[in-house]
Short mmCIF file of C-alpha atoms and ligand atoms in Angstrom, two decimals:
data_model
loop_
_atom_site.label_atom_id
_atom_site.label_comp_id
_atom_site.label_asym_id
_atom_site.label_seq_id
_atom_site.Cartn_x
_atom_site.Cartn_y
_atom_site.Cartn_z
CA UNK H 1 -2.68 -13.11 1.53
CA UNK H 2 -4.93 -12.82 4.37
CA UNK H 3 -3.36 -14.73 6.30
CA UNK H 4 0.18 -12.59 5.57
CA UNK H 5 -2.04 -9.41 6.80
CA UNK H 6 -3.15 -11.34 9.77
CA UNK H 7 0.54 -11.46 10.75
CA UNK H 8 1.14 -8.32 9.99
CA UNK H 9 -2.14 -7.07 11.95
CA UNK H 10 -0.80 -8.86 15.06
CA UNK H 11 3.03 -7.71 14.40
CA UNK H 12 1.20 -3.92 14.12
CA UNK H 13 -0.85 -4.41 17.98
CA UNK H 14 1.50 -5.92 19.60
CA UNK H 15 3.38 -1.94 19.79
CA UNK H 16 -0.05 -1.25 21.88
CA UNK H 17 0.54 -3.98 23.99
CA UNK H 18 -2.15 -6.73 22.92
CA UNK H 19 -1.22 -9.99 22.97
CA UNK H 20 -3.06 -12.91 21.37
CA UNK H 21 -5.75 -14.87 23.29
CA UNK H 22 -5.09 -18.39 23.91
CA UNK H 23 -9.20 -18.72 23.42
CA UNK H 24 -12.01 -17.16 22.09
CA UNK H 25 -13.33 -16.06 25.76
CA UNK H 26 -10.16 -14.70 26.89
CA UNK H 27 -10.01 -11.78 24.33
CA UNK H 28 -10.95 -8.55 24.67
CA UNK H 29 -10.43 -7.72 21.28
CA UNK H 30 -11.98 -9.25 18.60
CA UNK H 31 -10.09 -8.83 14.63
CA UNK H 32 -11.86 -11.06 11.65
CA UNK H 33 -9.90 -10.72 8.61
CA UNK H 34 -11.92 -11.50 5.74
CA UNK H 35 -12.22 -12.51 1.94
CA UNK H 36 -14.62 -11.12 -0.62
CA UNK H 37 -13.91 -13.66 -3.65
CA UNK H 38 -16.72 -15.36 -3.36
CA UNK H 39 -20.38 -15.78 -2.07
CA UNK H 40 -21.74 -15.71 1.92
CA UNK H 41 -18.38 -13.47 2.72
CA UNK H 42 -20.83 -11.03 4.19
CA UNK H 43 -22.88 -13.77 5.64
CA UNK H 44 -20.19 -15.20 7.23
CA UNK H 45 -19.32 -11.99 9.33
CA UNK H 46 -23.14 -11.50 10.93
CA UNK H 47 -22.51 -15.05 11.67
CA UNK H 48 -18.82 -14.52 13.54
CA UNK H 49 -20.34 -11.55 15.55
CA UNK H 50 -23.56 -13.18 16.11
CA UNK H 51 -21.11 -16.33 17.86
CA UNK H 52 -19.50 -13.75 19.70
CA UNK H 53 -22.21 -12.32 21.16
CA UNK H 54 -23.05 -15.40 22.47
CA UNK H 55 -20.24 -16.04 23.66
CA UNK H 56 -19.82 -12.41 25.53
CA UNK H 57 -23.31 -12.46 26.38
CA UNK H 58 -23.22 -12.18 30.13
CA UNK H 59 -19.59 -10.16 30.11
CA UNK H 60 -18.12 -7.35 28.46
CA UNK H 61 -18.38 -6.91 25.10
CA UNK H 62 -15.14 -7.00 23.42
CA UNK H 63 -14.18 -4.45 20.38
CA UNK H 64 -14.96 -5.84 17.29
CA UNK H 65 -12.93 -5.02 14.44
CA UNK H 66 -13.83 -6.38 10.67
CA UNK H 67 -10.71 -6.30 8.23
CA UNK H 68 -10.04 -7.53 4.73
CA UNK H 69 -11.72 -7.30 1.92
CA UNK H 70 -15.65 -7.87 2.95
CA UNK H 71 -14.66 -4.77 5.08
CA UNK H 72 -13.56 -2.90 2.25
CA UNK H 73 -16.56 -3.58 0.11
CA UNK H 74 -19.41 -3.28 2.61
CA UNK H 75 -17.33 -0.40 4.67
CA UNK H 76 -20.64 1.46 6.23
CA UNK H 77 -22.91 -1.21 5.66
CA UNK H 78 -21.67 -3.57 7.81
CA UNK H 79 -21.41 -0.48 10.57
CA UNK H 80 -24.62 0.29 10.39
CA UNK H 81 -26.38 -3.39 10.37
CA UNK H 82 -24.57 -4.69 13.30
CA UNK H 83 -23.91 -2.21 16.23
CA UNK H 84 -21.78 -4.86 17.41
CA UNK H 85 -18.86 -3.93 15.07
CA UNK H 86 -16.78 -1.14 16.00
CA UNK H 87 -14.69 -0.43 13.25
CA UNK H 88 -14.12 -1.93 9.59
CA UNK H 89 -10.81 -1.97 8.16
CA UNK H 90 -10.12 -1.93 4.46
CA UNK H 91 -6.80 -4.10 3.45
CA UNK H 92 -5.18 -1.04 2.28
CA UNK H 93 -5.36 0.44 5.75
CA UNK H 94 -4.77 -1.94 8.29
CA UNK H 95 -1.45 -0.32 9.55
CA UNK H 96 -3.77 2.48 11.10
CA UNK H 97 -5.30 -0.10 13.26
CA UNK H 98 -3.58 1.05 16.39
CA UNK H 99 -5.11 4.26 16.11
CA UNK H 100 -8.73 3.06 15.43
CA UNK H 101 -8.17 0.41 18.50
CA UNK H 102 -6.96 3.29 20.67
CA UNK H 103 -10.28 5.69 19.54
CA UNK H 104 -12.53 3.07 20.06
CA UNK H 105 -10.92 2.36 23.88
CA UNK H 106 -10.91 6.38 24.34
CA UNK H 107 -13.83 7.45 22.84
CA UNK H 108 -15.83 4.79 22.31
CA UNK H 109 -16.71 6.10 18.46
CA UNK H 110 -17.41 3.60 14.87
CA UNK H 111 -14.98 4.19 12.44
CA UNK H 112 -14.72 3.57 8.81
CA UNK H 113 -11.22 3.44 7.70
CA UNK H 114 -11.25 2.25 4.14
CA UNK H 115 -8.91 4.24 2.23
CA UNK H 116 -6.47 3.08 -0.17
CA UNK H 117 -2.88 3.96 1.24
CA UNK H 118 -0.62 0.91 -0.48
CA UNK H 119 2.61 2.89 -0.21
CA UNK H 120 1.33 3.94 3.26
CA UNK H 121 0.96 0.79 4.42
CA UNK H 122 4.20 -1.14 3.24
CA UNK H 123 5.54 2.35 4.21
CA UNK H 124 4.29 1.53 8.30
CA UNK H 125 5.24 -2.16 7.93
CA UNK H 126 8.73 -1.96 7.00
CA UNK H 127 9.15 0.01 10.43
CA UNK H 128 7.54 -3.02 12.12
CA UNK H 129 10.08 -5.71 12.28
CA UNK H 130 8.02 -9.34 11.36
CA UNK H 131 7.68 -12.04 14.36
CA UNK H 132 6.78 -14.46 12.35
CA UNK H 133 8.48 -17.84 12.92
CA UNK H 134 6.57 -20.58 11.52
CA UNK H 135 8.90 -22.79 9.12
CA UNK H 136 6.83 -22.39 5.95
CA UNK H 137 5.58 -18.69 5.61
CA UNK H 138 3.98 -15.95 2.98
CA UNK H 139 5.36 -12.39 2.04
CA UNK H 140 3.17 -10.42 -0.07
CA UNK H 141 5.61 -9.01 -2.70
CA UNK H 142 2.67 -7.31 -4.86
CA UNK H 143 -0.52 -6.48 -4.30
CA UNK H 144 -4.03 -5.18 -6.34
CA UNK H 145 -4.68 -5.86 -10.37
CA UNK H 146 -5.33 -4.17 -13.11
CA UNK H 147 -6.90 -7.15 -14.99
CA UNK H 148 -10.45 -6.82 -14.32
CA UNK H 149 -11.39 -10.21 -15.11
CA UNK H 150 -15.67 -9.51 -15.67
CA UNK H 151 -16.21 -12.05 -12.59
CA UNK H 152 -13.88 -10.83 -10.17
CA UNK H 153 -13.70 -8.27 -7.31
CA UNK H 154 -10.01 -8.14 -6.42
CA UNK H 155 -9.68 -5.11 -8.66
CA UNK H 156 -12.43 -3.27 -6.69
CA UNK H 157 -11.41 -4.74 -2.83
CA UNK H 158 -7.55 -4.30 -2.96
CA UNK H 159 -6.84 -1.83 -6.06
CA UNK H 160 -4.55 -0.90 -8.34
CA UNK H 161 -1.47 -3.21 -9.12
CA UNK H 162 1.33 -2.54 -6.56
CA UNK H 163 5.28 -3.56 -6.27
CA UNK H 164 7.35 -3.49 -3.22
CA UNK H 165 10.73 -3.23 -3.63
CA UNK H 166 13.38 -5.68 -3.61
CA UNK H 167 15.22 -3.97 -0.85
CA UNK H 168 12.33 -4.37 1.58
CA UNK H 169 11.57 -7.73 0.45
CA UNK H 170 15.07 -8.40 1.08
CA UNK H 171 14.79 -7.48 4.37
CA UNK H 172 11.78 -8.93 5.33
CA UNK H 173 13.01 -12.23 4.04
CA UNK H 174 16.14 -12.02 5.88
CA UNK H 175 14.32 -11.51 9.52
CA UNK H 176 11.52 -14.07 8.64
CA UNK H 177 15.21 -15.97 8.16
CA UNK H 178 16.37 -15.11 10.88
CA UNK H 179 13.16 -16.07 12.81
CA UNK H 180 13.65 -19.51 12.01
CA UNK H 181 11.65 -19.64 8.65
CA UNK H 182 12.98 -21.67 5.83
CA UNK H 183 10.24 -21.76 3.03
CA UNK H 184 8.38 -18.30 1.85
CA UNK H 185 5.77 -18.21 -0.46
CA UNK H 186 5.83 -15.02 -2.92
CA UNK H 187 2.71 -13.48 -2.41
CA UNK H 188 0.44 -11.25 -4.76
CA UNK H 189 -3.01 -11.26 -6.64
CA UNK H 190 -0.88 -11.35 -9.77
CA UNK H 191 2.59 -12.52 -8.33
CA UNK H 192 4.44 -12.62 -11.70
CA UNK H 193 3.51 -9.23 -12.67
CA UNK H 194 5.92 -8.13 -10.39
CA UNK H 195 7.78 -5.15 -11.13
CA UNK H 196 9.50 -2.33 -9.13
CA UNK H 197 11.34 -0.26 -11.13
CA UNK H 198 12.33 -2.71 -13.89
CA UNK H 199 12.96 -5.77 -11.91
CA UNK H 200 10.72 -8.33 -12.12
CA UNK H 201 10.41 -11.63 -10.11
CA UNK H 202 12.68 -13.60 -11.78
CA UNK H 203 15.30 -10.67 -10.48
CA UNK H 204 13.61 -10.79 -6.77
CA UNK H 205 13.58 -14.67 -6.66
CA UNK H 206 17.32 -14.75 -7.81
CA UNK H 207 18.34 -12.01 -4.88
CA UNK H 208 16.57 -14.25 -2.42
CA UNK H 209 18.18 -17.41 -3.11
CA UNK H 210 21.54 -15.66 -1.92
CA UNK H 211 19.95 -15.87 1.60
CA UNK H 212 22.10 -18.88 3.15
CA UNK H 213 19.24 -20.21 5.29
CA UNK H 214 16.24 -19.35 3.08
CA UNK H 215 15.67 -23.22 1.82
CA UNK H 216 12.99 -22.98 -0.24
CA UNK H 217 10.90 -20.74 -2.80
CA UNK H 218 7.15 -20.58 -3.90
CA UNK H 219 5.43 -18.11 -5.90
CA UNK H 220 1.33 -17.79 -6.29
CA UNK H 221 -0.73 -17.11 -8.13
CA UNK H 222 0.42 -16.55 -11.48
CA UNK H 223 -1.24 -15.31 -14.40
CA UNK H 224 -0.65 -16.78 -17.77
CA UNK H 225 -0.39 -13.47 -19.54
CA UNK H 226 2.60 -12.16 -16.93
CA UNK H 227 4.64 -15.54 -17.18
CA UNK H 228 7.46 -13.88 -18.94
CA UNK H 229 10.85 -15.69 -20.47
CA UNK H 230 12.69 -14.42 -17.83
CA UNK H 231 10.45 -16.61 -14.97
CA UNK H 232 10.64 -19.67 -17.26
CA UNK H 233 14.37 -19.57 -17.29
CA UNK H 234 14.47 -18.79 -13.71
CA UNK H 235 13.46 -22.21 -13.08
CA UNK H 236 16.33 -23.88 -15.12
CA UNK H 237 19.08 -22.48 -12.96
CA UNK H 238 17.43 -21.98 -9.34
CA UNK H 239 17.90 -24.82 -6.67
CA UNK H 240 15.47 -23.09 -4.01
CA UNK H 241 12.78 -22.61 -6.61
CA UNK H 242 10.28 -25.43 -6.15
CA UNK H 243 9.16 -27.27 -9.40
CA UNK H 244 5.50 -26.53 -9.14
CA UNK H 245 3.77 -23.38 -10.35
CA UNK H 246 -0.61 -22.47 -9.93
CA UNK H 247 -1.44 -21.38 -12.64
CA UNK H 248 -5.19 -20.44 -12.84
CA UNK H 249 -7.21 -20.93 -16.02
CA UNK H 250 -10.61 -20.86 -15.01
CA UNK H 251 -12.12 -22.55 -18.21
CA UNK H 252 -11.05 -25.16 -20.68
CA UNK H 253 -13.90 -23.12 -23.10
CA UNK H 254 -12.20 -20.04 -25.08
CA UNK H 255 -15.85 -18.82 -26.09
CA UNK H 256 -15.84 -18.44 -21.91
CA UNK H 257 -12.25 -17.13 -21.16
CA UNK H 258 -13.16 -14.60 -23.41
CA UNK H 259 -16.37 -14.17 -22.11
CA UNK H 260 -14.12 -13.75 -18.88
CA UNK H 261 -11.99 -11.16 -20.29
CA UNK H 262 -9.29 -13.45 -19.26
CA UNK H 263 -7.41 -11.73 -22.48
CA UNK H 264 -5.66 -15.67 -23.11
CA UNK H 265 -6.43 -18.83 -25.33
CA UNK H 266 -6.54 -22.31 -24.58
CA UNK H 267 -3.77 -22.84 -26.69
CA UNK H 268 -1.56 -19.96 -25.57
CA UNK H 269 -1.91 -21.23 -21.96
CA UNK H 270 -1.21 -24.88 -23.55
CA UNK H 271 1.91 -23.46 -25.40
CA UNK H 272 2.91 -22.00 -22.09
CA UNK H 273 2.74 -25.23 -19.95
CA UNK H 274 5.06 -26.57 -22.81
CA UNK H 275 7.68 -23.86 -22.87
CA UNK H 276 7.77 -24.20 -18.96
CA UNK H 277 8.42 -28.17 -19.36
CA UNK H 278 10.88 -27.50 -21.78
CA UNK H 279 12.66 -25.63 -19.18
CA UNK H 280 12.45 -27.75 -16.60
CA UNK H 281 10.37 -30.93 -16.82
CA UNK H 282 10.09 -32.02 -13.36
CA UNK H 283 7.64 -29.29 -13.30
CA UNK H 284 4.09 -30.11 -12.13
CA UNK H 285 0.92 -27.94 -11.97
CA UNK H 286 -1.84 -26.67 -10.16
CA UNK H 287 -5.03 -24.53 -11.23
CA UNK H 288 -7.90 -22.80 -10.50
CA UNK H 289 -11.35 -23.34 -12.76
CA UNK H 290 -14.35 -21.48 -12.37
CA UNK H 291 -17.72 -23.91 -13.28
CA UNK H 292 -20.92 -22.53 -14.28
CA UNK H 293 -19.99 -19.11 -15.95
CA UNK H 294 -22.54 -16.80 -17.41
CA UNK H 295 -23.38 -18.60 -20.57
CA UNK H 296 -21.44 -22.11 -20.40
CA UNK H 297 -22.43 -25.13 -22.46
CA UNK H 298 -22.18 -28.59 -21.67
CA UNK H 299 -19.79 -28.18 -24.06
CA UNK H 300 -18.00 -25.60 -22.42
CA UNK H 301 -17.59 -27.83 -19.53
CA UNK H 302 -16.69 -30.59 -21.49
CA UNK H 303 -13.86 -28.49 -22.27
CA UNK H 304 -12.92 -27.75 -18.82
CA UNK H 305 -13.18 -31.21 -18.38
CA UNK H 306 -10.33 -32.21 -21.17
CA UNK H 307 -8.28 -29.51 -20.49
CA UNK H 308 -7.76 -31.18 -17.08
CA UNK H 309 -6.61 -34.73 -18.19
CA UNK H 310 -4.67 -33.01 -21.04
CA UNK H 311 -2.78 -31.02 -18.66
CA UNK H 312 -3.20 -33.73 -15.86
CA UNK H 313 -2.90 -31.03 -12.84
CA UNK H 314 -1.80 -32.29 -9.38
CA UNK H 315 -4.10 -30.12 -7.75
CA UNK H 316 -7.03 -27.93 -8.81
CA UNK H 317 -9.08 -25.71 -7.12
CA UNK H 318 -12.77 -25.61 -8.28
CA UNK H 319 -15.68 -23.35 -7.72
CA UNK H 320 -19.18 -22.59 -8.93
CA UNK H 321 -19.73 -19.05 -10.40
CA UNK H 322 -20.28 -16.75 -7.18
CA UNK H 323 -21.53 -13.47 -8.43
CA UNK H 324 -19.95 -10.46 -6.97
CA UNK H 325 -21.84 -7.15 -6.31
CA UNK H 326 -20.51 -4.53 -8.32
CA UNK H 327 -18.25 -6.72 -10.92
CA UNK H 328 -19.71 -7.15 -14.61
CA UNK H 329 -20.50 -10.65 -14.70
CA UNK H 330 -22.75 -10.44 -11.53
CA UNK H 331 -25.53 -8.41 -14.28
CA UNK H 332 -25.32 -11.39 -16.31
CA UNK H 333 -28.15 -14.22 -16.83
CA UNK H 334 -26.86 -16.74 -14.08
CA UNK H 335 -26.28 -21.00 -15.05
CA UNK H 336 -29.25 -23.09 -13.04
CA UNK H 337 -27.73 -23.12 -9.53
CA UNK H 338 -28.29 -26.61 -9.28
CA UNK H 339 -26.82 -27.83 -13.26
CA UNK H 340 -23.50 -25.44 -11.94
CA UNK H 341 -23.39 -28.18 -8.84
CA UNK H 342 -23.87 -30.97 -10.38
CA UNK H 343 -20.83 -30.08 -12.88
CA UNK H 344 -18.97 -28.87 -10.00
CA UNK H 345 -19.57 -32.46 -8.60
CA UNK H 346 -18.28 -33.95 -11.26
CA UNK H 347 -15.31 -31.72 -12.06
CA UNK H 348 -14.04 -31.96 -8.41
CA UNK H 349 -14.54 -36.36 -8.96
CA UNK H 350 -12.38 -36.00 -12.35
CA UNK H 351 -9.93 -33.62 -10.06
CA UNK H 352 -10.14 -36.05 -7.52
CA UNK H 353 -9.12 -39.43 -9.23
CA UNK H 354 -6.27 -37.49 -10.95
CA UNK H 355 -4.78 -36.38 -8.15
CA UNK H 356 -4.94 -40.17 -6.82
CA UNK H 357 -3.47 -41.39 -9.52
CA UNK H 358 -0.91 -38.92 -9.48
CA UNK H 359 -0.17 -39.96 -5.23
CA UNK H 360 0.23 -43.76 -6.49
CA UNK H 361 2.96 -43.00 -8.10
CA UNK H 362 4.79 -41.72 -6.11
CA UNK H 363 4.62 -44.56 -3.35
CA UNK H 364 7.64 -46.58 -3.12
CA UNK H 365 10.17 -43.57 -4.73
CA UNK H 366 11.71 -40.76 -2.49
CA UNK H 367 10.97 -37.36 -2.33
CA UNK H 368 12.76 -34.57 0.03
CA UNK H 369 10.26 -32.99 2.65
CA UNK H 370 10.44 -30.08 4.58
CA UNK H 371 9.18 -30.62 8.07
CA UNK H 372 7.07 -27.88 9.58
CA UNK H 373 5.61 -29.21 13.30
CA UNK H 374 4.37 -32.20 15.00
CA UNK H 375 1.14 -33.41 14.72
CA UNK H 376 -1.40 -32.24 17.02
CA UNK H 377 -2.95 -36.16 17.13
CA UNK H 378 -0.08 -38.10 17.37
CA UNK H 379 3.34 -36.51 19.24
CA UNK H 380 5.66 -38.88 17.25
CA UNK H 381 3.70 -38.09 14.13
CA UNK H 382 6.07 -34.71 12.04
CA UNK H 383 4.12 -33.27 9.10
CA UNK H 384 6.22 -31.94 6.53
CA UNK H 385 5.79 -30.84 2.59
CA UNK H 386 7.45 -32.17 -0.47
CA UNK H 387 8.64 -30.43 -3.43
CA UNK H 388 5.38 -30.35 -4.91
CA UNK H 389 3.71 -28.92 -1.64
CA UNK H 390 2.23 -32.10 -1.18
CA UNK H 391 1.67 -32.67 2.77
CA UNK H 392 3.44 -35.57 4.08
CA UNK H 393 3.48 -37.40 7.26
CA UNK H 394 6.40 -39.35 8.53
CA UNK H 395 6.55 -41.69 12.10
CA UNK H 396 9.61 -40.36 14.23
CA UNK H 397 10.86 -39.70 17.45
CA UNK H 398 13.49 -37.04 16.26
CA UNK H 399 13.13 -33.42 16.33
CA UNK H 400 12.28 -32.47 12.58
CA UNK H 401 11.17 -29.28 13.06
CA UNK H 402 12.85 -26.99 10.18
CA UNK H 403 14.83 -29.87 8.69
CA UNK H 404 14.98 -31.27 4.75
CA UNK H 405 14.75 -34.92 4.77
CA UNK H 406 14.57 -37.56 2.12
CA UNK H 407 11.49 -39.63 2.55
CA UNK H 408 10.26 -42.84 0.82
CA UNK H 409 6.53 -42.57 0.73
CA UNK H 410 4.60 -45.77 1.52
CA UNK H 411 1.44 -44.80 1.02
CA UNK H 412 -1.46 -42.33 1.15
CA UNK H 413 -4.72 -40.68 -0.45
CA UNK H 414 -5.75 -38.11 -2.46
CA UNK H 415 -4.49 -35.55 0.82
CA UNK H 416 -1.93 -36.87 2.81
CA UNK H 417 1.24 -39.00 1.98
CA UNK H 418 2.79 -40.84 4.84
CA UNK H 419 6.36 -42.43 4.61
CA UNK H 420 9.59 -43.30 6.13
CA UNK H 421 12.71 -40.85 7.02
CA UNK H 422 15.47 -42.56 4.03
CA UNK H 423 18.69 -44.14 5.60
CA UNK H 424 20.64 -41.23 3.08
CA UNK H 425 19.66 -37.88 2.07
CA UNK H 426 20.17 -36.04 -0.71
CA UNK H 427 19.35 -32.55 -1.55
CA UNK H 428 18.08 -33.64 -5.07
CA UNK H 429 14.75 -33.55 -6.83
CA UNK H 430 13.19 -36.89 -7.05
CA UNK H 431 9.32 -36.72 -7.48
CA UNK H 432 8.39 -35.95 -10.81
N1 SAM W 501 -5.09 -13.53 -10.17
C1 SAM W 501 -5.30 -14.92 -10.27
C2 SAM W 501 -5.64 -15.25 -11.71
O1 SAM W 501 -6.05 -14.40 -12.42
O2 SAM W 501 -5.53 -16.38 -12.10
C3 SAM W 501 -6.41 -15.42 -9.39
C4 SAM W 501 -6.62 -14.77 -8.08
S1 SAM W 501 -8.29 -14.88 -7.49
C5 SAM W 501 -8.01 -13.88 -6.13
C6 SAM W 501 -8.39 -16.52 -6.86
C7 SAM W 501 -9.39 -17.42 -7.51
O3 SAM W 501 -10.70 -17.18 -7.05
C8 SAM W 501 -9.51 -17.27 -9.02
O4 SAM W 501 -8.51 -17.96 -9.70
C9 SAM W 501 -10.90 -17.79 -9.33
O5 SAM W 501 -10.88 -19.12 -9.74
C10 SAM W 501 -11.63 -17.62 -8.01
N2 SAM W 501 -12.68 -16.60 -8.15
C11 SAM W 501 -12.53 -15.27 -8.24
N3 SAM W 501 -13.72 -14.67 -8.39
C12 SAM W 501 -14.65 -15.64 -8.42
C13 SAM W 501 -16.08 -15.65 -8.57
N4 SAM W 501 -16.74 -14.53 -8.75
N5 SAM W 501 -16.72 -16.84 -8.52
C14 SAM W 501 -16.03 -17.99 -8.34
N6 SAM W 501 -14.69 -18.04 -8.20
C15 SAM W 501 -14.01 -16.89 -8.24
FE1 SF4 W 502 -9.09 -11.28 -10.31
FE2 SF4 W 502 -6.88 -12.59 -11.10
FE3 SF4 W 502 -8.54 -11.56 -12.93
FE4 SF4 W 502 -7.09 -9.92 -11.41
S1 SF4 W 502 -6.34 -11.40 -12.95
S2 SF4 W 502 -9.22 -9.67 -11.92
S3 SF4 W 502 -7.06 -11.05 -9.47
S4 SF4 W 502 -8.94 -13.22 -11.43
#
């Protein structure tokens, strides 16, 4: 998502006539759009400024704006630690940034702009027309949650849930279209709880399939809880739907989703991977797990463990327990830091030779990638994605860029697949 509001940011600045810096020492303004989920957020910021100052030492110092979601939660903090900051910017209020830029050039004042305008803001961007052009791209279609899982801060950082509405979505699709993209991701902190006046995702990804040049459609991240029938049977009947879903668990342990006040079983998210298959059964999964939660067992892990061969995910993310200032579970007695790595070591091994496994398989059969750009190494080198968002890497001297192309994968490891361009394609699933 930040990377969506970075974008936007730039779409937003450009009105006041800043361009972006081809380097760090060319810029006169400095934005750092930041993340709050987990530990050394805040860390990371005093160490960005501290570069900069290095960097700026002998010259002008340029304004320093902090956005996102550290911004939000530190807000005066961060002002009055590091003089070098100008201005923090709260997610919710980022389309205001020309104003705080053009104070800060005038007047040479701090600001703290951290109020939560959602409508406000979609309100400002929908006026801004995107320049976005990269072949694979994000939208944020919903923003905020009401969840309150005990660990997390999203609730607190980015508020209350949020729809846009299809018309605006619609639009925004159709000039990221027309800017040359072909694959959007769905964005949101809850995607599938989507809902703007009665219509839910299912509704939104079915009105953007009718845009001719729109190729491809992702979604993420899901909740279990919000995956209604409606999604599920969305991927029976849509062709620009790809076949893989993220679907975020956190624990294998229901003692610890409920601990979590993840508000879902094991087995109900089990049930739910089945109904999904049912549907459509070349679809694959991804997750998120969270190791080292207030209070888990070996046991506990050992469930998190299972529950990742039983479901035999093609990707997981994994981290240890960060605690967040402000959320419940930061109050709570913490797992020995260095137990919570050592399971994380071994949890990201087991994630690891899955994953392999999962790659060897597909050598030798065909899959259809979307090309995105040429590698940076290697000029005849295109990198592309398959269906299942796995990168891929083909050798050719023809202009990919933007194209769907069937490729039989030779070989690879556990993050890159390289292969050949097939003699015929065919707009057809294949990797299962
Ligand atoms: N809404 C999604 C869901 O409920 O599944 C997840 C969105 S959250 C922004 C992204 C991921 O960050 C979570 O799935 C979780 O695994 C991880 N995360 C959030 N808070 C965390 C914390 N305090 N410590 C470690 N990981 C955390
Ligand atoms: Fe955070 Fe997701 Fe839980 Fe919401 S549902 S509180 S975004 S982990």
């Amino acid at each position: 998502m930040n990377e969506y509001d970075s974008n936007r940011i730039y779409d937003i600045v450009k009105k006041i006539n800043y361009t972006k810096a081809k380097k760090l020492s060319d810029a006169n303004c400095y934005v750092l759009n930041t993340c709050h989920i987990r530990e050394k957020a805040t860390d990371k910021v005093y160490h960005d400024v501290g570069r900069l100052k290095k960097e700026f030492k002998n010259r002008p110092k340029p304004i320093v704006v902090v956005t996102g979601c550290v911004a939000q939660a530190e807000g005066e903090v961060l002002l009055k630690k590091e003089k070098y900051i100008d201005a923090v910017i709260g997610p919710q209020s980022f389309h205001l940034i020309n104003n705080t830029l053009q104070k800060i050039e005038n007047q040479n004042k701090k600001i703290n702009s951290t109020e939560f305008d959602v409508i406000d803001k979609f309100d400002t961007l929908n006026q801004i027309k995107t320049s976005n052009s990269d072949i694979s791209t994000f939208l944020t279609i919903q923003e905020g949650c009401d969840k309150f899982c005990k660990f997390c801060v999203v609730p607190y950082t980015r508020g209350a849930e949020f729809s846009r509405s299809i018309d605006e979505l619609k639009k925004e699709c159709k000039d990221l279209v027309s800017n040359g993209v072909k694959e959007i991701t769905l964005l949101g902190q809850n995607v599938n709880a989507y809902n703007h006046q009665e219509k839910k995702l299912s509704h939104l990804i079915d009105e953007l399939s009718k845009i001719n040049d729109l190729k491809r459609i992702r979604y993420t991240t899901s909740h279990p809880n919000d995956f209604s029938k409606d999604l599920i049977e969305i991927h029976k009947t849509s062709h620009k739907l790809m076949p893989m879903i993220h679907l975020p668990v956190q624990s294998g342990s229901n003692k610890i989703l409920k601990a979590m006040n993840r508000k879902h079983t094991i087995e109900y998210y089990l049930e739910l991977i089945n109904k999904i298959k049912e549907a459509n059964p070349l679809i694959r999964f991804s997750s998120d797990f969270i190791i080292g939660y207030p209070g888990e067992t070996e046991k506990d892990f050992e469930d998190s463990l299972s529950l990742l061969e039983e479901v035999n995910f093609i990707n997981c993310y994994s981290f240890v327990f960060s605690p967040r200032p402000g959320t419940p579970a930061s109050l709570l007695t913490q797992v020995n830091y260095d137990l919570a790595q050592k399971r994380l070591a071994i949890f990201q091994k087991k994630v690891k030779e899955i994953k392999i496994k999962y790659r060897k398989k597909l050598f030798n059969k065909k899959s259809l990638v979307l090309f995105e750009n040429k590698s940076e190494k290697n000029s005849n080198h295109y990198f592309g994605r398959d269906e299942y968002s796995n990168s891929v890497i083909v050798k050719t001297n023809e202009n990919l860029k933007g194209k769907i192309k069937e490729v039989k994968i030779l070989n690879g490891n556990h993050s890159t697949l390289f292969g050949e361009i097939s003699k015929v394609d065919k707009e057809k699933v294949f990797a299962a």
